[in-house]
Amino acid sequence: MINGGFENSQTFFGWQIDPNNDGVNQADPDEVHSGVKAARLGFQDLQGNPEGNGILFQDVSGICPEKHYELQFEMNGEEPKTNAPVDVRVIWFDKNNNILGLGLHITVTALSLPDDTIGAWTTFQGVTNTAPPQTQFARVQFEIHATNPVTQHVHLDDVSFKLAANV
């Protein structure tokens, strides 16, 4: 995974933002888990327009077929237990960008996250199913649909995706 902590001088280097769901921007300095940068989903787009829908993803290359992978990330909300739900997926792809299947689906439930004012974060971790034989890369995707971007957005930091040990 490239720039999983969003610390690159170009905050979203290595990541892509869905142009139809572009409610993704850089979190404020007091909204980070570690370092000085994090992502904010479901608040504003990069131009500062209110946008509750946000999809941020990265295509990770070098996937070994028939192996399991571990996804881990940190997340919190703007206010206590006001967050919109977030769907997190790992999707397997072949060399021609054909979807081979879903490797992992984690749902961050609505109204579940601690708020950034107390500095509390929730660590999420999951192990994928086995990558299909033709797998060339995996898409790690975060998707939010906030009806009230001011209070329901979330902060995302320290995303890692690596070969799972002992699976």
Tab-separated table of C-alpha atoms in Angstrom:
chain	number	residue	atom	x	y	z
A	1	MET	CA	0.000	0.000	0.000
A	2	ILE	CA	1.306	3.430	-0.948
A	3	ASN	CA	0.859	6.382	1.431
A	4	GLY	CA	-1.463	4.554	3.846
A	5	GLY	CA	-0.888	7.288	6.430
A	6	PHE	CA	-1.584	10.111	3.929
A	7	GLU	CA	1.742	11.729	4.883
A	8	ASN	CA	3.038	12.319	1.347
A	9	SER	CA	3.332	16.005	0.410
A	10	GLN	CA	0.475	15.272	-2.005
A	11	THR	CA	-1.959	13.966	0.611
A	12	PHE	CA	-3.748	11.513	-1.681
A	13	PHE	CA	-0.671	10.308	-3.590
A	14	GLY	CA	-1.294	6.638	-4.477
A	15	TRP	CA	-5.045	6.973	-3.840
A	16	GLN	CA	-7.944	7.715	-6.185
A	17	ILE	CA	-11.130	9.609	-5.449
A	18	ASP	CA	-14.277	8.589	-7.330
A	19	PRO	CA	-15.260	11.677	-9.390
A	20	ASN	CA	-18.964	10.909	-8.860
A	21	ASN	CA	-18.553	10.545	-5.092
A	22	ASP	CA	-15.810	13.051	-4.372
A	23	GLY	CA	-16.560	13.996	-0.771
A	24	VAL	CA	-12.975	13.327	0.300
A	25	ASN	CA	-10.486	15.885	1.547
A	26	GLN	CA	-7.582	16.302	3.926
A	27	ALA	CA	-8.398	16.196	7.624
A	28	ASP	CA	-7.464	19.080	9.892
A	29	PRO	CA	-4.213	18.675	11.892
A	30	ASP	CA	-6.149	17.832	15.065
A	31	GLU	CA	-8.014	15.031	13.242
A	32	VAL	CA	-5.103	12.640	12.669
A	33	HIS	CA	-4.208	9.350	14.320
A	34	SER	CA	-0.475	9.646	13.693
A	35	GLY	CA	1.788	11.993	11.777
A	36	VAL	CA	0.321	15.263	10.530
A	37	LYS	CA	-2.165	14.171	7.835
A	38	ALA	CA	-5.251	11.985	7.486
A	39	ALA	CA	-8.230	11.685	5.131
A	40	ARG	CA	-11.701	12.994	5.832
A	41	LEU	CA	-14.619	11.192	4.143
A	42	GLY	CA	-18.102	12.605	3.619
A	43	PHE	CA	-17.470	16.279	4.409
A	44	GLN	CA	-16.310	18.361	1.451
A	45	ASP	CA	-14.718	17.649	-1.878
A	46	LEU	CA	-11.226	18.921	-2.702
A	47	GLN	CA	-12.719	22.205	-3.936
A	48	GLY	CA	-14.453	22.817	-0.585
A	49	ASN	CA	-17.996	22.046	-1.736
A	50	PRO	CA	-20.217	20.165	0.761
A	51	GLU	CA	-20.380	16.543	-0.391
A	52	GLY	CA	-21.609	13.741	1.848
A	53	ASN	CA	-20.777	10.979	-0.628
A	54	GLY	CA	-17.173	9.900	-0.761
A	55	ILE	CA	-15.295	6.963	-2.253
A	56	LEU	CA	-11.552	6.708	-1.735
A	57	PHE	CA	-9.658	3.715	-3.090
A	58	GLN	CA	-6.258	2.332	-3.954
A	59	ASP	CA	-5.345	-0.489	-6.298
A	60	VAL	CA	-2.629	-2.572	-4.649
A	61	SER	CA	-0.392	-4.528	-7.007
A	62	GLY	CA	1.797	-7.530	-6.309
A	63	ILE	CA	-0.992	-9.717	-4.955
A	64	CYS	CA	-0.122	-13.408	-4.681
A	65	PRO	CA	-2.990	-15.672	-5.728
A	66	GLU	CA	-4.145	-18.277	-3.217
A	67	LYS	CA	-3.016	-16.100	-0.264
A	68	HIS	CA	-4.875	-14.182	2.435
A	69	TYR	CA	-4.255	-10.488	3.175
A	70	GLU	CA	-4.802	-8.377	6.260
A	71	LEU	CA	-6.397	-4.930	6.107
A	72	GLN	CA	-6.051	-2.587	9.081
A	73	PHE	CA	-7.058	1.064	9.489
A	74	GLU	CA	-7.928	3.690	12.097
A	75	MET	CA	-11.152	5.694	12.055
A	76	ASN	CA	-13.074	8.186	14.192
A	77	GLY	CA	-15.892	10.697	13.762
A	78	GLU	CA	-16.416	14.419	14.174
A	79	GLU	CA	-18.793	14.140	17.122
A	80	PRO	CA	-19.477	11.201	19.443
A	81	LYS	CA	-21.498	8.468	17.746
A	82	THR	CA	-22.856	10.599	14.896
A	83	ASN	CA	-20.963	9.012	11.989
A	84	ALA	CA	-22.594	7.769	8.812
A	85	PRO	CA	-21.957	4.108	7.944
A	86	VAL	CA	-18.815	3.329	5.953
A	87	ASP	CA	-18.437	0.302	3.694
A	88	VAL	CA	-14.885	-0.954	3.369
A	89	ARG	CA	-14.153	-3.500	0.673
A	90	VAL	CA	-11.242	-5.417	-0.761
A	91	ILE	CA	-12.056	-6.405	-4.343
A	92	TRP	CA	-9.925	-8.845	-6.371
A	93	PHE	CA	-9.030	-7.972	-9.995
A	94	ASP	CA	-7.209	-9.784	-12.794
A	95	LYS	CA	-4.614	-8.262	-15.125
A	96	ASN	CA	-7.367	-6.941	-17.445
A	97	ASN	CA	-9.209	-5.105	-14.649
A	98	ASN	CA	-11.971	-7.704	-14.507
A	99	ILE	CA	-13.494	-8.177	-11.071
A	100	LEU	CA	-12.808	-11.654	-9.722
A	101	GLY	CA	-14.723	-11.295	-6.480
A	102	LEU	CA	-15.005	-9.710	-3.083
A	103	GLY	CA	-12.122	-10.443	-0.743
A	104	LEU	CA	-13.391	-8.666	2.357
A	105	HIS	CA	-16.277	-6.444	3.430
A	106	ILE	CA	-16.228	-4.504	6.697
A	107	THR	CA	-19.106	-2.222	7.618
A	108	VAL	CA	-18.368	0.560	10.069
A	109	THR	CA	-21.844	0.900	11.507
A	110	ALA	CA	-23.600	4.231	11.822
A	111	LEU	CA	-23.399	6.029	15.157
A	112	SER	CA	-20.506	3.844	16.343
A	113	LEU	CA	-17.293	5.885	16.261
A	114	PRO	CA	-15.668	7.952	18.988
A	115	ASP	CA	-15.108	11.629	18.260
A	116	ASP	CA	-11.891	13.422	17.399
A	117	THR	CA	-12.096	15.923	20.279
A	118	ILE	CA	-10.999	13.286	22.780
A	119	GLY	CA	-8.412	11.765	20.439
A	120	ALA	CA	-10.029	8.324	20.516
A	121	TRP	CA	-9.805	6.108	17.449
A	122	THR	CA	-11.192	2.704	16.578
A	123	THR	CA	-8.859	0.163	15.002
A	124	PHE	CA	-10.463	-2.044	12.370
A	125	GLN	CA	-8.811	-5.214	11.169
A	126	GLY	CA	-9.904	-7.977	8.836
A	127	VAL	CA	-8.441	-10.875	6.875
A	128	THR	CA	-9.502	-11.488	3.285
A	129	ASN	CA	-10.658	-14.721	1.822
A	130	THR	CA	-8.149	-16.454	-0.453
A	131	ALA	CA	-7.195	-14.435	-3.532
A	132	PRO	CA	-8.433	-16.267	-6.667
A	133	PRO	CA	-5.825	-17.858	-8.961
A	134	GLN	CA	-5.890	-15.079	-11.595
A	135	THR	CA	-5.602	-12.189	-9.100
A	136	GLN	CA	-3.155	-9.456	-10.066
A	137	PHE	CA	-4.241	-6.669	-7.743
A	138	ALA	CA	-6.659	-5.771	-4.976
A	139	ARG	CA	-8.734	-2.620	-4.662
A	140	VAL	CA	-8.973	-1.322	-1.093
A	141	GLN	CA	-12.036	0.943	-1.059
A	142	PHE	CA	-13.707	3.166	1.561
A	143	GLU	CA	-17.239	4.409	0.802
A	144	ILE	CA	-19.417	6.782	2.860
A	145	HIS	CA	-22.825	8.343	2.247
A	146	ALA	CA	-23.420	11.039	4.878
A	147	THR	CA	-26.762	12.853	4.813
A	148	ASN	CA	-25.337	15.530	7.135
A	149	PRO	CA	-21.692	16.099	6.146
A	150	VAL	CA	-21.046	18.497	9.043
A	151	THR	CA	-21.632	15.911	11.767
A	152	GLN	CA	-21.583	12.509	10.020
A	153	HIS	CA	-18.175	12.566	8.301
A	154	VAL	CA	-15.288	10.354	9.430
A	155	HIS	CA	-11.499	10.578	9.639
A	156	LEU	CA	-9.338	7.779	8.213
A	157	ASP	CA	-5.649	7.183	8.919
A	158	ASP	CA	-2.917	4.544	8.988
A	159	VAL	CA	-4.295	2.154	6.377
A	160	SER	CA	-2.209	-0.987	5.861
A	161	PHE	CA	-2.718	-3.965	3.573
A	162	LYS	CA	-0.271	-6.829	3.818
A	163	LEU	CA	0.110	-10.565	3.435
A	164	ALA	CA	-1.601	-12.237	6.385
A	165	ALA	CA	0.573	-14.324	8.637
A	166	ASN	CA	-0.396	-17.848	9.696
A	167	VAL	CA	-3.624	-18.130	7.692
